[in-house]
Amino acid sequence: MQKIAMVDLLGQYNKIKSEVDKAVMDVIASSAYINGPEVKAFQSELETYLGCKHVIPCANGTDALQIAMMALKLEPGDEVITADFTYAATAEVIGLLRLTPVLVDVLPDTFTIDPVALEKAITPKTKAIVPVHLFGQCAQMEKIMEIATKHRLYVIEDTAQAIGSDYHFSDGSSRKAGTIGTIGCTSFFPSKNLGCYGDGGAIFTNDDELATRIRMVANHGQSVQYYHDEIGVNSRLDSIQAAILRIKLRHLNEYAEARNRAAAYYDKAFSGHPAVSIPAREKSSTHVFHQYTLVLHGKNRNEMKEFMASKGVPAMIYYPVPLHMQKAYTDPRYKKGDFPVTEQLCANVISLPMHTELSEEQLTYIVACAMEFLNS
Ligand SMILES: Cc1ncc(COP(=O)(O)O)c(C=O)c1O
């Protein structure tokens, strides 16, 4: 059996190697390394895929969030609400821009931001909400959008982990993750569902004026070359990455299906086991399984991780420490016990290998190892 990886990027590359190699060599031969035709073509193909008016590529997902907040002219002291259970990048840019991060707890089953807690956290200083579509499915966007409309707040969707996921509204309409709020932000980090072979990111919006501002902020604050209207940043997706992403975008749905097949295999094996909860599905969202994350009951997940490693199976802890208990985000407003769901999740979650190349033989072996631990 082939060695099991948490994410098998090489196996995935081997299947599209000839196409990718040619595309990369073509960019090199074209010498259009920055803002070349590949970037424009990728931008337009992603707009079509998402059903979104504007995609603005940038250098990574963290930049995407920062540029979104700068384009919305959020000012120091403005409060931005986000989930306590997320990757630090979400809160990092809020802090970097001297905005005030306001953390709220997540739902215990889907791990996405709790809309009730979110509404309670709104104050006159609140300007924006950043829901995180964690592990591959959307937060409860219909409720979040209702709250945002009622309180006149911007919504910046962090869809770094859920590109391609569909959200279904109660009126029967559907939208792609990241195209529902004011702005959507994503990452093309290699291990992401749509990952390039380096760093990359993008910002989505249906608002023409905002798209112009986003482009300006991402391009040194200039709308005309060498005329700088405000202080911006330099954040670009390079042409080689765009060329690779164009190829991978054509496979994105098939990649999501492969991830769902692996998730269904895990579900069948673990459902009903008293020592674990399988990942719950948000009823209004499809799941693209960026991660497959179990919650353990009465078993130590660090011991499980070590046990799995001893059998040659990697596992990861996303995330071991809630944001409000991270050294960098220490704040007198928050203390241990404030976000019990996140704290409980951080102590008990474990993510199993999840990628597009998992074979049935590998899945059988992973499940057998996990079961050996869980039944011990
Ligand atoms: C939820 C979330 N937001 C933002 C980011 C930041 O993306 P990047 O690593 O491309 O800056 C990540 C990536 O790890 C993420 O998982």
mmCIF file of N, CA, C and O in Angstrom, residues 211-284:
data_model
loop_
_atom_site.group_PDB
_atom_site.id
_atom_site.type_symbol
_atom_site.label_atom_id
_atom_site.label_comp_id
_atom_site.label_asym_id
_atom_site.label_seq_id
_atom_site.Cartn_x
_atom_site.Cartn_y
_atom_site.Cartn_z
ATOM 1 N N ALA A 211 -15.508 46.345 -6.232
ATOM 2 C CA ALA A 211 -14.485 45.624 -7.011
ATOM 3 C C ALA A 211 -13.381 46.595 -7.441
ATOM 4 O O ALA A 211 -12.189 46.278 -7.370
ATOM 5 N N THR A 212 -13.781 47.801 -7.842
ATOM 6 C CA THR A 212 -12.790 48.805 -8.253
ATOM 7 C C THR A 212 -11.900 49.178 -7.065
ATOM 8 O O THR A 212 -10.678 49.277 -7.179
ATOM 9 N N ARG A 213 -12.529 49.341 -5.905
ATOM 10 C CA ARG A 213 -11.749 49.687 -4.707
ATOM 11 C C ARG A 213 -10.799 48.549 -4.319
ATOM 12 O O ARG A 213 -9.656 48.778 -3.945
ATOM 13 N N ILE A 214 -11.308 47.322 -4.405
ATOM 14 C CA ILE A 214 -10.469 46.163 -4.038
ATOM 15 C C ILE A 214 -9.237 46.106 -4.952
ATOM 16 O O ILE A 214 -8.112 45.933 -4.484
ATOM 17 N N ARG A 215 -9.471 46.290 -6.258
ATOM 18 C CA ARG A 215 -8.342 46.265 -7.221
ATOM 19 C C ARG A 215 -7.337 47.362 -6.888
ATOM 20 O O ARG A 215 -6.131 47.153 -6.934
ATOM 21 N N MET A 216 -7.855 48.531 -6.514
ATOM 22 C CA MET A 216 -6.974 49.649 -6.207
ATOM 23 C C MET A 216 -6.154 49.358 -4.940
ATOM 24 O O MET A 216 -4.932 49.548 -4.925
ATOM 25 N N VAL A 217 -6.836 48.891 -3.893
ATOM 26 C CA VAL A 217 -6.127 48.619 -2.632
ATOM 27 C C VAL A 217 -5.041 47.563 -2.862
ATOM 28 O O VAL A 217 -3.906 47.691 -2.382
ATOM 29 N N ALA A 218 -5.377 46.513 -3.642
ATOM 30 C CA ALA A 218 -4.413 45.423 -3.869
ATOM 31 C C ALA A 218 -3.245 45.874 -4.748
ATOM 32 O O ALA A 218 -2.217 45.208 -4.823
ATOM 33 N N ASN A 219 -3.407 47.009 -5.413
ATOM 34 C CA ASN A 219 -2.386 47.497 -6.350
ATOM 35 C C ASN A 219 -1.812 48.827 -5.849
ATOM 36 O O ASN A 219 -1.889 49.843 -6.530
ATOM 37 N N HIS A 220 -1.269 48.815 -4.633
ATOM 38 C CA HIS A 220 -0.590 49.988 -4.060
ATOM 39 C C HIS A 220 -1.484 51.217 -3.967
ATOM 40 O O HIS A 220 -0.987 52.352 -4.007
ATOM 41 N N GLY A 221 -2.788 51.023 -3.901
ATOM 42 C CA GLY A 221 -3.685 52.173 -3.768
ATOM 43 C C GLY A 221 -3.750 53.047 -5.016
ATOM 44 O O GLY A 221 -4.151 54.208 -4.946
ATOM 45 N N GLN A 222 -3.340 52.483 -6.167
ATOM 46 C CA GLN A 222 -3.368 53.304 -7.389
ATOM 47 C C GLN A 222 -4.483 52.837 -8.328
ATOM 48 O O GLN A 222 -4.666 51.643 -8.541
ATOM 49 N N SER A 223 -5.236 53.808 -8.872
ATOM 50 C CA SER A 223 -6.215 53.437 -9.898
ATOM 51 C C SER A 223 -5.622 53.738 -11.272
ATOM 52 O O SER A 223 -5.970 53.111 -12.264
ATOM 53 N N VAL A 224 -4.712 54.712 -11.320
ATOM 54 C CA VAL A 224 -3.957 55.013 -12.540
ATOM 55 C C VAL A 224 -2.485 54.836 -12.156
ATOM 56 O O VAL A 224 -2.076 55.245 -11.067
ATOM 57 N N GLN A 225 -1.700 54.215 -13.043
ATOM 58 C CA GLN A 225 -0.312 53.917 -12.684
ATOM 59 C C GLN A 225 0.463 55.168 -12.250
ATOM 60 O O GLN A 225 0.411 56.208 -12.932
ATOM 61 N N TYR A 226 1.113 55.020 -11.105
ATOM 62 C CA TYR A 226 1.933 56.066 -10.475
ATOM 63 C C TYR A 226 1.128 57.204 -9.852
ATOM 64 O O TYR A 226 1.697 58.207 -9.436
ATOM 65 N N TYR A 227 -0.189 57.038 -9.757
ATOM 66 C CA TYR A 227 -1.034 57.995 -9.024
ATOM 67 C C TYR A 227 -1.695 57.229 -7.881
ATOM 68 O O TYR A 227 -2.547 56.377 -8.113
ATOM 69 N N HIS A 228 -1.248 57.509 -6.664
ATOM 70 C CA HIS A 228 -1.678 56.715 -5.509
ATOM 71 C C HIS A 228 -2.731 57.488 -4.724
ATOM 72 O O HIS A 228 -2.433 58.507 -4.118
ATOM 73 N N ASP A 229 -3.961 56.988 -4.736
ATOM 74 C CA ASP A 229 -5.065 57.686 -4.072
ATOM 75 C C ASP A 229 -5.077 57.423 -2.572
ATOM 76 O O ASP A 229 -5.552 58.233 -1.792
ATOM 77 N N GLU A 230 -4.636 56.241 -2.187
ATOM 78 C CA GLU A 230 -4.528 55.940 -0.755
ATOM 79 C C GLU A 230 -3.449 54.886 -0.564
ATOM 80 O O GLU A 230 -2.958 54.316 -1.540
ATOM 81 N N ILE A 231 -3.109 54.636 0.706
ATOM 82 C CA ILE A 231 -2.069 53.638 0.957
ATOM 83 C C ILE A 231 -2.694 52.257 0.799
ATOM 84 O O ILE A 231 -3.697 51.943 1.442
ATOM 85 N N GLY A 232 -2.120 51.494 -0.101
ATOM 86 C CA GLY A 232 -2.639 50.151 -0.336
ATOM 87 C C GLY A 232 -1.602 49.099 -0.004
ATOM 88 O O GLY A 232 -0.734 49.316 0.851
ATOM 89 N N VAL A 233 -1.688 47.973 -0.663
ATOM 90 C CA VAL A 233 -0.709 46.898 -0.482
ATOM 91 C C VAL A 233 -0.325 46.385 -1.873
ATOM 92 O O VAL A 233 -0.972 46.729 -2.867
ATOM 93 N N ASN A 234 0.708 45.543 -1.896
ATOM 94 C CA ASN A 234 1.064 44.889 -3.160
ATOM 95 C C ASN A 234 0.699 43.420 -3.021
ATOM 96 O O ASN A 234 1.338 42.683 -2.275
ATOM 97 N N SER A 235 -0.341 42.995 -3.685
ATOM 98 C CA SER A 235 -0.779 41.613 -3.516
ATOM 99 C C SER A 235 -1.260 41.070 -4.851
ATOM 100 O O SER A 235 -2.309 41.463 -5.350
ATOM 101 N N ARG A 236 -0.451 40.186 -5.443
ATOM 102 C CA ARG A 236 -0.772 39.672 -6.783
ATOM 103 C C ARG A 236 -0.676 38.158 -6.801
ATOM 104 O O ARG A 236 0.139 37.571 -6.081
ATOM 105 N N LEU A 237 -1.493 37.555 -7.661
ATOM 106 C CA LEU A 237 -1.350 36.136 -7.974
ATOM 107 C C LEU A 237 -0.436 36.083 -9.184
ATOM 108 O O LEU A 237 -0.675 36.787 -10.162
ATOM 109 N N ASP A 238 0.620 35.254 -9.138
ATOM 110 C CA ASP A 238 1.494 35.263 -10.315
ATOM 111 C C ASP A 238 0.961 34.350 -11.414
ATOM 112 O O ASP A 238 0.120 33.486 -11.186
ATOM 113 N N SER A 239 1.453 34.582 -12.614
ATOM 114 C CA SER A 239 0.892 33.922 -13.807
ATOM 115 C C SER A 239 1.076 32.404 -13.785
ATOM 116 O O SER A 239 0.213 31.670 -14.264
ATOM 117 N N ILE A 240 2.197 31.939 -13.244
ATOM 118 C CA ILE A 240 2.411 30.474 -13.198
ATOM 119 C C ILE A 240 1.339 29.834 -12.317
ATOM 120 O O ILE A 240 0.731 28.818 -12.683
ATOM 121 N N GLN A 241 1.069 30.458 -11.168
ATOM 122 C CA GLN A 241 0.036 29.897 -10.278
ATOM 123 C C GLN A 241 -1.336 29.958 -10.943
ATOM 124 O O GLN A 241 -2.133 29.026 -10.832
ATOM 125 N N ALA A 242 -1.603 31.045 -11.653
ATOM 126 C CA ALA A 242 -2.905 31.165 -12.329
ATOM 127 C C ALA A 242 -3.063 30.075 -13.380
ATOM 128 O O ALA A 242 -4.143 29.486 -13.536
ATOM 129 N N ALA A 243 -1.984 29.787 -14.110
ATOM 130 C CA ALA A 243 -2.046 28.757 -15.155
ATOM 131 C C ALA A 243 -2.352 27.392 -14.526
ATOM 132 O O ALA A 243 -3.141 26.608 -15.069
ATOM 133 N N ILE A 244 -1.740 27.119 -13.377
ATOM 134 C CA ILE A 244 -1.997 25.843 -12.677
ATOM 135 C C ILE A 244 -3.436 25.820 -12.169
ATOM 136 O O ILE A 244 -4.153 24.816 -12.299
ATOM 137 N N LEU A 245 -3.871 26.940 -11.610
ATOM 138 C CA LEU A 245 -5.243 27.001 -11.061
ATOM 139 C C LEU A 245 -6.299 26.831 -12.153
ATOM 140 O O LEU A 245 -7.356 26.260 -11.915
ATOM 141 N N ARG A 246 -6.023 27.314 -13.352
ATOM 142 C CA ARG A 246 -6.990 27.145 -14.456
ATOM 143 C C ARG A 246 -7.217 25.652 -14.700
ATOM 144 O O ARG A 246 -8.347 25.225 -14.916
ATOM 145 N N ILE A 247 -6.143 24.891 -14.655
ATOM 146 C CA ILE A 247 -6.280 23.439 -14.892
ATOM 147 C C ILE A 247 -7.026 22.791 -13.724
ATOM 148 O O ILE A 247 -7.969 22.017 -13.905
ATOM 149 N N LYS A 248 -6.629 23.153 -12.513
ATOM 150 C CA LYS A 248 -7.244 22.505 -11.345
ATOM 151 C C LYS A 248 -8.712 22.903 -11.162
ATOM 152 O O LYS A 248 -9.508 22.116 -10.680
ATOM 153 N N LEU A 249 -9.054 24.115 -11.585
ATOM 154 C CA LEU A 249 -10.456 24.554 -11.480
ATOM 155 C C LEU A 249 -11.372 23.624 -12.285
ATOM 156 O O LEU A 249 -12.484 23.325 -11.866
ATOM 157 N N ARG A 250 -10.847 23.151 -13.421
ATOM 158 C CA ARG A 250 -11.658 22.248 -14.254
ATOM 159 C C ARG A 250 -11.929 20.925 -13.540
ATOM 160 O O ARG A 250 -12.834 20.188 -13.902
ATOM 161 N N HIS A 251 -11.116 20.600 -12.528
ATOM 162 C CA HIS A 251 -11.280 19.340 -11.789
ATOM 163 C C HIS A 251 -11.939 19.552 -10.421
ATOM 164 O O HIS A 251 -12.095 18.597 -9.665
ATOM 165 N N LEU A 252 -12.273 20.798 -10.097
ATOM 166 C CA LEU A 252 -12.677 21.083 -8.707
ATOM 167 C C LEU A 252 -13.899 20.275 -8.258
ATOM 168 O O LEU A 252 -13.909 19.732 -7.147
ATOM 169 N N ASN A 253 -14.898 20.160 -9.098
ATOM 170 C CA ASN A 253 -16.097 19.406 -8.688
ATOM 171 C C ASN A 253 -15.769 17.924 -8.494
ATOM 172 O O ASN A 253 -16.241 17.297 -7.547
ATOM 173 N N GLU A 254 -14.956 17.417 -9.390
ATOM 174 C CA GLU A 254 -14.564 16.003 -9.284
ATOM 175 C C GLU A 254 -13.704 15.790 -8.009
ATOM 176 O O GLU A 254 -13.838 14.783 -7.310
ATOM 177 N N TYR A 255 -12.876 16.785 -7.662
ATOM 178 C CA TYR A 255 -12.101 16.697 -6.420
ATOM 179 C C TYR A 255 -13.042 16.659 -5.205
ATOM 180 O O TYR A 255 -12.826 15.909 -4.257
ATOM 181 N N ALA A 256 -14.087 17.499 -5.260
ATOM 182 C CA ALA A 256 -15.044 17.528 -4.136
ATOM 183 C C ALA A 256 -15.766 16.175 -4.030
ATOM 184 O O ALA A 256 -16.024 15.682 -2.925
ATOM 185 N N GLU A 257 -16.055 15.579 -5.186
ATOM 186 C CA GLU A 257 -16.714 14.258 -5.150
ATOM 187 C C GLU A 257 -15.799 13.215 -4.518
ATOM 188 O O GLU A 257 -16.241 12.388 -3.714
ATOM 189 N N ALA A 258 -14.512 13.249 -4.883
ATOM 190 C CA ALA A 258 -13.562 12.283 -4.311
ATOM 191 C C ALA A 258 -13.469 12.473 -2.791
ATOM 192 O O ALA A 258 -13.449 11.500 -2.023
ATOM 193 N N ARG A 259 -13.456 13.707 -2.349
ATOM 194 C CA ARG A 259 -13.402 13.986 -0.911
ATOM 195 C C ARG A 259 -14.678 13.496 -0.232
ATOM 196 O O ARG A 259 -14.633 12.933 0.871
ATOM 197 N N ASN A 260 -15.812 13.691 -0.894
ATOM 198 C CA ASN A 260 -17.082 13.220 -0.320
ATOM 199 C C ASN A 260 -17.142 11.698 -0.253
ATOM 200 O O ASN A 260 -17.721 11.147 0.673
ATOM 201 N N ARG A 261 -16.526 11.028 -1.238
ATOM 202 C CA ARG A 261 -16.503 9.553 -1.188
ATOM 203 C C ARG A 261 -15.694 9.083 0.018
ATOM 204 O O ARG A 261 -16.103 8.169 0.737
ATOM 205 N N ALA A 262 -14.562 9.730 0.259
ATOM 206 C CA ALA A 262 -13.741 9.359 1.419
ATOM 207 C C ALA A 262 -14.513 9.648 2.706
ATOM 208 O O ALA A 262 -14.527 8.818 3.636
ATOM 209 N N ALA A 263 -15.198 10.803 2.742
ATOM 210 C CA ALA A 263 -15.969 11.166 3.947
ATOM 211 C C ALA A 263 -17.088 10.152 4.192
ATOM 212 O O ALA A 263 -17.338 9.760 5.339
ATOM 213 N N ALA A 264 -17.740 9.703 3.126
ATOM 214 C CA ALA A 264 -18.829 8.731 3.281
ATOM 215 C C ALA A 264 -18.285 7.410 3.829
ATOM 216 O O ALA A 264 -18.924 6.748 4.658
ATOM 217 N N TYR A 265 -17.093 7.062 3.397
ATOM 218 C CA TYR A 265 -16.459 5.824 3.891
ATOM 219 C C TYR A 265 -16.198 5.941 5.399
ATOM 220 O O TYR A 265 -16.526 5.055 6.183
ATOM 221 N N TYR A 266 -15.621 7.077 5.792
ATOM 222 C CA TYR A 266 -15.352 7.312 7.225
ATOM 223 C C TYR A 266 -16.662 7.333 8.010
ATOM 224 O O TYR A 266 -16.757 6.734 9.089
ATOM 225 N N ASP A 267 -17.653 8.038 7.481
ATOM 226 C CA ASP A 267 -18.955 8.159 8.174
ATOM 227 C C ASP A 267 -19.517 6.780 8.501
ATOM 228 O O ASP A 267 -19.965 6.518 9.611
ATOM 229 N N LYS A 268 -19.519 5.932 7.472
ATOM 230 C CA LYS A 268 -20.114 4.599 7.616
ATOM 231 C C LYS A 268 -19.374 3.818 8.719
ATOM 232 O O LYS A 268 -19.989 3.139 9.536
ATOM 233 N N ALA A 269 -18.064 3.979 8.734
ATOM 234 C CA ALA A 269 -17.267 3.230 9.713
ATOM 235 C C ALA A 269 -17.465 3.745 11.136
ATOM 236 O O ALA A 269 -17.542 2.957 12.080
ATOM 237 N N PHE A 270 -17.573 5.070 11.291
ATOM 238 C CA PHE A 270 -17.558 5.628 12.654
ATOM 239 C C PHE A 270 -18.939 5.949 13.210
ATOM 240 O O PHE A 270 -19.071 6.150 14.416
ATOM 241 N N SER A 271 -19.952 6.029 12.348
ATOM 242 C CA SER A 271 -21.239 6.492 12.893
ATOM 243 C C SER A 271 -21.772 5.460 13.889
ATOM 244 O O SER A 271 -21.674 4.252 13.672
ATOM 245 N N GLY A 272 -22.282 5.977 14.974
ATOM 246 C CA GLY A 272 -22.822 5.105 16.027
ATOM 247 C C GLY A 272 -21.783 4.666 17.038
ATOM 248 O O GLY A 272 -22.126 4.111 18.083
ATOM 249 N N HIS A 273 -20.498 4.922 16.760
ATOM 250 C CA HIS A 273 -19.480 4.527 17.750
ATOM 251 C C HIS A 273 -19.567 5.474 18.953
ATOM 252 O O HIS A 273 -19.539 6.701 18.767
ATOM 253 N N PRO A 274 -19.648 4.924 20.174
ATOM 254 C CA PRO A 274 -19.844 5.807 21.332
ATOM 255 C C PRO A 274 -18.672 6.753 21.621
ATOM 256 O O PRO A 274 -18.856 7.772 22.283
ATOM 257 N N ALA A 275 -17.499 6.454 21.106
ATOM 258 C CA ALA A 275 -16.336 7.292 21.439
ATOM 259 C C ALA A 275 -16.104 8.433 20.447
ATOM 260 O O ALA A 275 -15.167 9.224 20.626
ATOM 261 N N VAL A 276 -16.917 8.531 19.386
ATOM 262 C CA VAL A 276 -16.701 9.629 18.414
ATOM 263 C C VAL A 276 -18.005 10.206 17.889
ATOM 264 O O VAL A 276 -19.019 9.517 17.808
ATOM 265 N N SER A 277 -17.948 11.482 17.490
ATOM 266 C CA SER A 277 -19.026 12.074 16.681
ATOM 267 C C SER A 277 -18.452 12.315 15.306
ATOM 268 O O SER A 277 -17.357 12.878 15.178
ATOM 269 N N ILE A 278 -19.209 11.899 14.295
ATOM 270 C CA ILE A 278 -18.777 12.176 12.920
ATOM 271 C C ILE A 278 -19.172 13.616 12.578
ATOM 272 O O ILE A 278 -20.061 14.176 13.223
ATOM 273 N N PRO A 279 -18.544 14.216 11.562
ATOM 274 C CA PRO A 279 -18.886 15.623 11.246
ATOM 275 C C PRO A 279 -20.338 15.780 10.790
ATOM 276 O O PRO A 279 -20.766 15.089 9.863
ATOM 277 N N ALA A 280 -21.054 16.680 11.460
ATOM 278 C CA ALA A 280 -22.462 16.933 11.094
ATOM 279 C C ALA A 280 -22.505 17.768 9.826
ATOM 280 O O ALA A 280 -21.623 18.586 9.583
ATOM 281 N N ARG A 281 -23.525 17.549 9.010
ATOM 282 C CA ARG A 281 -23.691 18.338 7.786
ATOM 283 C C ARG A 281 -24.673 19.466 8.071
ATOM 284 O O ARG A 281 -25.752 19.235 8.616
ATOM 285 N N GLU A 282 -24.276 20.671 7.654
ATOM 286 C CA GLU A 282 -25.184 21.819 7.719
ATOM 287 C C GLU A 282 -26.275 21.572 6.664
ATOM 288 O O GLU A 282 -25.949 21.323 5.498
ATOM 289 N N LYS A 283 -27.535 21.625 7.086
ATOM 290 C CA LYS A 283 -28.581 21.179 6.150
ATOM 291 C C LYS A 283 -28.725 22.087 4.921
ATOM 292 O O LYS A 283 -29.185 21.635 3.878
ATOM 293 N N SER A 284 -28.288 23.337 5.035
ATOM 294 C CA SER A 284 -28.431 24.245 3.890
ATOM 295 C C SER A 284 -27.180 24.321 3.015
ATOM 296 O O SER A 284 -27.145 25.110 2.073
#
